[in-house]
Every structure is written in C-alpha cells, then in structure tokens.
Short mmCIF file of C-alpha atoms in Angstrom, two decimals:
data_model
loop_
_atom_site.label_atom_id
_atom_site.label_comp_id
_atom_site.label_asym_id
_atom_site.label_seq_id
_atom_site.Cartn_x
_atom_site.Cartn_y
_atom_site.Cartn_z
CA MET A 1 0.00 0.00 0.00
CA LEU A 2 2.84 2.40 0.88
CA THR A 3 4.64 1.59 -2.36
CA MET A 4 1.50 2.27 -4.35
CA GLY A 5 1.11 5.64 -2.61
CA VAL A 6 4.69 6.63 -3.35
CA ASP A 7 4.31 5.53 -6.98
CA MET A 8 1.15 7.60 -7.36
CA ASP A 9 2.96 10.57 -5.87
CA LYS A 10 5.76 10.21 -8.43
CA ALA A 11 3.17 9.87 -11.18
CA TRP A 12 1.53 13.15 -10.14
CA ARG A 13 4.91 14.91 -10.24
CA ILE A 14 5.39 13.73 -13.81
CA VAL A 15 1.84 14.74 -14.77
CA VAL A 16 2.30 18.25 -13.36
CA ALA A 17 5.67 18.67 -15.08
CA ALA A 18 4.29 17.43 -18.42
CA SER A 19 1.28 19.75 -18.10
CA ALA A 20 3.63 22.68 -17.50
CA VAL A 21 5.44 21.82 -20.74
CA VAL A 22 2.10 21.72 -22.60
CA ALA A 23 1.13 25.11 -21.17
CA VAL A 24 4.45 26.71 -22.07
CA VAL A 25 4.34 25.30 -25.61
CA GLY A 26 0.80 26.62 -25.91
CA GLY A 27 1.95 30.02 -24.70
CA PHE A 28 4.73 29.98 -27.28
CA LEU A 29 2.22 29.25 -30.03
CA GLY A 30 -0.01 32.01 -28.72
CA SER A 31 2.81 34.53 -28.85
CA GLY A 32 3.27 33.97 -32.58
CA ALA A 33 7.01 34.46 -32.14
CA VAL A 34 7.93 31.68 -34.59
CA VAL A 35 4.79 29.69 -35.36
CA GLY A 36 1.14 30.30 -34.68
CA THR A 37 -0.74 33.59 -34.74
CA PRO A 38 -0.41 36.21 -32.01
CA ILE A 39 -3.50 36.10 -29.80
CA ALA A 40 -4.32 39.72 -30.64
CA GLN A 41 -4.60 38.75 -34.32
CA ALA A 42 -6.26 35.34 -33.91
CA SER A 43 -10.02 34.82 -34.24
CA GLY A 44 -10.33 37.84 -36.49
CA GLY A 45 -8.71 40.17 -33.98
CA ALA A 46 -11.54 39.69 -31.46
CA LEU A 47 -9.04 39.85 -28.60
CA SER A 48 -7.02 42.83 -29.79
CA ALA A 49 -6.32 45.82 -27.56
CA SER A 50 -9.07 47.82 -29.27
CA SER A 51 -11.71 45.12 -29.62
CA THR A 52 -13.80 46.22 -26.63
CA ALA A 53 -13.74 48.98 -24.02
CA ILE A 54 -12.44 46.58 -21.36
CA ALA A 55 -9.58 45.13 -23.44
CA PRO A 56 -6.15 45.81 -21.85
CA ASP A 57 -3.52 47.51 -24.00
CA GLY A 58 -0.94 45.25 -25.65
CA PRO A 59 1.92 45.51 -23.11
CA ALA A 60 -0.39 44.15 -20.39
CA PHE A 61 0.05 40.65 -21.79
CA SER A 62 3.76 40.64 -20.99
CA ILE A 63 2.65 39.43 -17.54
CA TRP A 64 2.26 36.01 -19.12
CA SER A 65 6.05 35.75 -19.33
CA VAL A 66 6.26 36.13 -15.55
CA ILE A 67 3.40 33.69 -14.97
CA TYR A 68 4.86 31.06 -17.28
CA LEU A 69 8.27 31.43 -15.67
CA GLY A 70 6.66 30.96 -12.26
CA LEU A 71 4.71 27.91 -13.44
CA VAL A 72 7.87 26.29 -14.76
CA ALA A 73 9.65 27.03 -11.47
CA TYR A 74 6.70 25.57 -9.55
CA ALA A 75 6.71 22.44 -11.73
CA VAL A 76 10.44 21.94 -11.17
CA ARG A 77 10.12 22.52 -7.44
CA GLN A 78 7.31 20.01 -7.01
CA CYS A 79 9.40 17.39 -8.80
CA PHE A 80 11.90 17.47 -5.93
CA ARG A 81 9.48 17.66 -3.02
CA THR A 82 9.23 14.92 -0.44
CA ALA A 83 6.54 12.26 -0.73
CA ASP A 84 4.83 13.48 2.46
CA ASP A 85 4.44 17.10 1.28
CA ALA A 86 0.67 17.31 1.74
CA ARG A 87 0.47 20.85 0.35
CA HIS A 88 1.81 20.00 -3.08
CA ARG A 89 -0.08 16.75 -3.18
CA ALA A 90 -3.30 18.68 -2.54
CA ILE A 91 -2.82 21.15 -5.41
CA ALA A 92 -1.50 18.64 -7.94
CA LEU A 93 -4.91 18.10 -9.55
CA PRO A 94 -6.12 21.73 -9.77
CA ALA A 95 -2.65 22.91 -10.82
CA THR A 96 -2.59 20.32 -13.62
CA LEU A 97 -6.08 21.31 -14.75
CA SER A 98 -5.10 24.99 -14.80
CA LEU A 99 -2.09 24.26 -17.01
CA LEU A 100 -4.11 22.15 -19.46
CA LEU A 101 -7.01 24.61 -19.57
CA ASN A 102 -4.53 27.39 -20.30
CA ALA A 103 -3.32 25.49 -23.37
CA ALA A 104 -6.93 24.66 -24.35
CA TRP A 105 -7.88 28.34 -24.26
CA ILE A 106 -4.99 29.25 -26.57
CA LEU A 107 -5.87 26.45 -28.99
CA SER A 108 -9.53 27.46 -29.10
CA VAL A 109 -8.57 31.02 -30.03
CA GLN A 110 -5.89 29.91 -32.50
CA PHE A 111 -8.39 27.73 -34.36
CA GLY A 112 -10.99 30.48 -34.47
CA ALA A 113 -13.38 28.86 -31.97
CA LEU A 114 -13.79 32.03 -29.94
CA TRP A 115 -17.12 30.82 -28.51
CA LEU A 116 -15.30 27.83 -27.01
CA SER A 117 -12.75 30.06 -25.30
CA GLU A 118 -15.43 31.39 -22.92
CA PRO A 119 -16.35 28.18 -21.07
CA VAL A 120 -12.66 27.25 -21.06
CA ILE A 121 -11.52 30.51 -19.45
CA VAL A 122 -14.37 30.40 -16.93
CA ALA A 123 -13.38 26.84 -16.01
CA LEU A 124 -9.78 28.00 -15.70
CA LEU A 125 -10.82 30.79 -13.33
CA VAL A 126 -12.80 28.34 -11.19
CA VAL A 127 -9.85 25.95 -11.04
CA LEU A 128 -7.50 28.75 -10.00
CA VAL A 129 -9.87 29.76 -7.19
CA TRP A 130 -9.86 26.10 -6.13
CA THR A 131 -6.05 26.06 -6.18
CA PHE A 132 -5.86 29.24 -4.14
CA VAL A 133 -8.33 27.89 -1.56
CA VAL A 134 -6.17 24.79 -1.11
CA LEU A 135 -3.03 26.91 -0.73
CA ARG A 136 -4.70 29.07 1.93
CA ARG A 137 -5.82 26.00 3.86
CA ASN A 138 -2.26 24.64 3.77
CA PRO A 139 0.00 27.60 4.69
CA ALA A 140 3.50 27.63 3.25
CA ALA A 141 5.08 27.86 6.69
CA GLY A 142 3.80 24.39 7.46
CA THR A 143 5.25 22.65 4.42
CA ALA A 144 7.54 19.72 5.02
CA SER A 145 10.07 20.56 2.31
CA GLY A 146 12.12 23.61 1.40
CA SER A 147 12.12 27.16 2.68
CA GLY A 148 8.81 28.77 3.55
CA LEU A 149 9.86 31.97 1.77
CA VAL A 150 10.75 30.16 -1.45
CA GLU A 151 7.47 28.28 -1.29
CA ARG A 152 5.46 31.45 -0.83
CA VAL A 153 7.19 33.13 -3.78
CA LEU A 154 7.21 30.21 -6.23
CA THR A 155 3.86 28.60 -5.46
CA ASP A 156 1.64 31.16 -3.73
CA GLY A 157 3.11 34.05 -5.71
CA THR A 158 2.78 32.34 -9.08
CA PHE A 159 -0.78 31.12 -8.59
CA GLY A 160 -1.70 34.45 -7.00
CA LEU A 161 -0.54 36.33 -10.10
CA TYR A 162 -2.25 33.74 -12.28
CA LEU A 163 -5.58 34.13 -10.42
CA GLY A 164 -5.49 37.94 -10.36
CA TRP A 165 -4.73 38.19 -14.06
CA LEU A 166 -7.47 35.69 -14.93
CA CYS A 167 -10.01 37.89 -13.12
CA VAL A 168 -9.25 40.67 -15.62
CA ALA A 169 -8.72 38.33 -18.58
CA THR A 170 -12.08 36.62 -18.03
CA ALA A 171 -13.88 39.97 -18.13
CA ALA A 172 -12.03 40.95 -21.31
CA ASN A 173 -12.64 37.56 -22.92
CA THR A 174 -16.37 37.67 -22.11
CA ALA A 175 -16.67 41.13 -23.61
CA ALA A 176 -14.81 39.99 -26.74
CA VAL A 177 -17.01 36.91 -27.19
CA LEU A 178 -20.21 38.91 -26.77
CA SER A 179 -19.00 41.61 -29.14
CA ALA A 180 -18.00 39.05 -31.79
CA ALA A 181 -21.44 37.44 -31.44
CA GLY A 182 -23.08 40.75 -32.30
CA PHE A 183 -24.10 41.88 -28.82
CA ARG A 184 -24.26 45.68 -28.72
CA GLY A 185 -25.00 46.22 -25.04
CA PHE A 186 -28.73 46.91 -25.41
CA GLY A 187 -27.81 50.24 -26.98
CA LEU A 188 -26.21 51.56 -23.76
CA GLY A 189 -22.89 52.35 -25.44
CA GLU A 190 -19.25 51.34 -24.97
CA ASP A 191 -18.57 53.94 -22.29
CA LEU A 192 -21.27 52.76 -19.91
CA TRP A 193 -20.42 49.10 -20.34
CA GLY A 194 -16.71 49.82 -20.02
CA VAL A 195 -17.25 51.68 -16.75
CA ALA A 196 -19.54 48.95 -15.39
CA VAL A 197 -17.16 46.08 -16.19
CA ALA A 198 -14.09 47.96 -14.90
CA LEU A 199 -15.85 48.67 -11.61
CA VAL A 200 -17.03 45.07 -11.31
CA ALA A 201 -13.47 43.85 -11.91
CA GLY A 202 -12.31 46.26 -9.22
CA LEU A 203 -14.97 44.96 -6.84
CA VAL A 204 -13.78 41.40 -7.47
CA GLY A 205 -10.25 42.53 -6.64
CA VAL A 206 -11.43 44.19 -3.42
CA LEU A 207 -13.36 41.09 -2.33
CA LEU A 208 -10.40 38.89 -3.19
CA ALA A 209 -8.08 41.08 -1.09
CA VAL A 210 -10.44 40.86 1.89
CA TRP A 211 -10.87 37.12 1.49
CA ASP A 212 -7.19 36.24 1.05
CA GLY A 213 -5.89 38.48 3.83
CA GLY A 214 -4.42 41.12 1.53
CA ARG A 215 -2.03 38.96 -0.47
CA ILE A 216 0.19 40.96 -2.78
CA ALA A 217 0.38 38.76 -5.89
CA PRO A 218 -3.33 38.78 -6.90
CA THR A 219 -3.51 42.52 -6.27
CA LEU A 220 -0.46 43.17 -8.44
CA SER A 221 -1.86 41.33 -11.45
CA ILE A 222 -5.38 42.75 -11.11
CA ALA A 223 -3.98 46.28 -10.76
CA TRP A 224 -1.63 45.65 -13.70
CA GLY A 225 -4.46 44.50 -15.97
CA LEU A 226 -6.84 47.33 -15.04
CA ALA A 227 -4.08 49.93 -15.35
CA TRP A 228 -3.46 48.81 -18.93
CA VAL A 229 -7.19 48.95 -19.61
CA ALA A 230 -6.97 52.62 -18.59
CA VAL A 231 -3.95 53.18 -20.85
CA GLY A 232 -5.73 51.54 -23.78
CA ARG A 233 -8.80 53.75 -23.36
CA LEU A 234 -6.79 56.97 -23.27
CA ASP A 235 -4.89 56.27 -26.47
CA GLY A 236 -5.47 54.19 -29.58
CA PRO A 237 -8.41 53.36 -31.86
CA LEU A 238 -10.94 52.97 -29.02
CA VAL A 239 -10.80 55.95 -26.66
CA SER A 240 -13.12 55.97 -23.64
CA VAL A 241 -12.18 58.43 -20.92
CA PRO A 242 -15.00 57.29 -18.57
CA THR A 243 -13.74 53.70 -18.77
CA ALA A 244 -10.16 54.83 -18.15
CA VAL A 245 -11.23 56.80 -15.07
CA ALA A 246 -13.27 53.85 -13.76
CA ALA A 247 -10.29 51.52 -14.27
CA VAL A 248 -7.98 53.87 -12.34
CA VAL A 249 -10.53 54.11 -9.52
CA ALA A 250 -10.75 50.31 -9.48
CA VAL A 251 -6.95 50.00 -9.26
CA ALA A 252 -6.84 52.45 -6.36
CA ALA A 253 -9.63 50.60 -4.54
CA VAL A 254 -7.92 47.23 -4.89
CA VAL A 255 -4.51 48.51 -3.79
CA VAL A 256 -5.84 50.51 -0.83
CA THR A 257 -7.99 47.60 0.34
CA THR A 258 -5.03 45.25 0.14
CA LEU A 259 -2.84 47.59 2.19
CA VAL A 260 -5.55 48.13 4.80
CA VAL A 261 -6.25 44.40 5.13
CA ARG A 262 -2.54 43.55 5.37
CA THR A 263 -2.04 46.23 8.02
CA ARG A 264 -5.01 45.01 10.03
CA VAL A 265 -3.96 41.36 9.76
CA GLY A 266 -0.45 42.26 10.89
CA TRP A 267 -1.80 44.36 13.77
CA VAL A 268 -4.14 41.62 14.96
CA GLY A 269 -1.39 39.02 14.61
CA GLY A 270 1.00 41.21 16.59
CA ARG A 271 -1.52 41.66 19.38
CA SER A 272 -2.17 37.92 19.51
CA ALA A 273 1.55 37.19 19.73
CA ALA A 274 2.04 39.80 22.45
CA ARG A 275 -0.93 38.67 24.57
CA PRO A 276 0.32 36.56 27.51
CA ARG A 277 -0.95 33.03 27.64
CA ALA A 278 -3.22 32.03 30.48
CA ARG A 279 -1.51 29.99 33.14
CA VAL A 280 -2.59 26.40 33.33
CA ALA A 281 -3.56 25.42 36.84
#
C-alpha cells in the first residue's frame, strides 16, 4: 500500500511537469514568435487591444512571461518535493487542470473557436480559485520541504498572479465573445459598459483582497491588468475616458484595500503574539 502511494505521488509529479510543458508550448504558439498567430490577431482580432472597451492595452500581456516562468519554477520545485508534502499533493490536480485549460484556451482562439474560449476561461478561473483555496488551507510555513519563503514566492506568488490576471482576462474575454457574437450592449454604449465592467473587476479585486488576507500577488496582477485597460482607453483606436477613469478608480480601490487588510492582519497578529498566555492550573 505504501509503495503504491509513493508511486502515485511520483506519477503526479510527472503529470504536473508534463502539463507545464504543454502550457508553455501553448503560450509559445499564442505569442506567434515563430509559429502560430499572435492572440491579438487570432479569431479575427476579437481579442485585440481595441476590440472592446475593457480590453487591456498590448503591453499588459507581458505578464504572461512572468506567470509562465513561475509555473515552470513551480513544476520543477514540485518534482523534488518529499513524498509526504501534503500541500503540493493537494494542489497537484487543480494545478494540472489549470495548465491544461490554459493550453486549451490558446488552442480554441488559435483555431478560431472564440465561442469555445469562454467556457474554457471560466473553467480556468474556477480551477484557480480552487487552487488558491487549497493553498490558503495549507499555509507555506507548514510545508515539510524547502524554505517557507521560497514556497510562498514560487507557489503562492505564481498562482496568486495567475488568479489575479485571470479575473481581468475573463472579463475581457467575455466582452470579446459577446461583441464578436453581435451583442451591442442593449444600446447603452461602450462607455457605460466599459465603466460597469471595470468597476465590477475592481470589486472582485477588493473582495479577493479581503478574502485572502491582503495577499500581494493577486492585487499586483489585477492592478496591472486594469491599469493597462486605462492606458488603452486613453490612447489608440478605441478611446473611452470614462472607462479609463473607472479603471484607475478600481486600481486604487484594490490597492488601498489590500494595504488596509494587510495592516489590520499584521496588527491583529501582533496583538495575539504579544498577549500573555493564560496559566494552566
């Protein structure tokens, strides 16, 4: 029984590592650097920086380089973990699914099946929330292998960035799919819809910051994505000052909330550590 458990653990390490390779290859195809079509040009340009009012400007997508680098580092790290590392065992399945869904999203866009990209990216977002829940329930400080700091940076940091960016990317993808399908926002106009979606994305970021105790990584990627939405609406083919202002307000709200929550968590933790323990009779 023990041997079977160890073998299954080794199998999961291989599965995660192979999935990371698939995701990185998919990302390479999506970049259009050598083969494939850049995502902004695929599916008739439905995901370009000027496709909808909530589309981030082009440079925003450079965050994928950081995320992919982190995912590769995570995959390598989990290959050398100990067999009793419950934390990595617990996220093996959702992490694998996130990597494969990432590649599936890129393929759906590359082959012009934009409609298919929507359920895929929503599933990816759900899986990343699942991954983050598991990571929160199994704090890095309690891991059996490696340094807690390295673990927090490579695993929590990577999946935190991944989750935060997907919150913005899902909103942009949904807008692109609806626009490509002919939806015109009930005649309310790009400005109003842009403002509404930017504020909703900001609200998601605020709620995420409150829920996760003010973690930095998700806030960084959400703020990054919304900031580039603002840049894209102030310059380029699709200018929308109201959307840009709403995106900036959303960034400020997410950042301030994160700082406040982190400060409060640290203050409460400090008080708990300083409080003398009751004497046991």
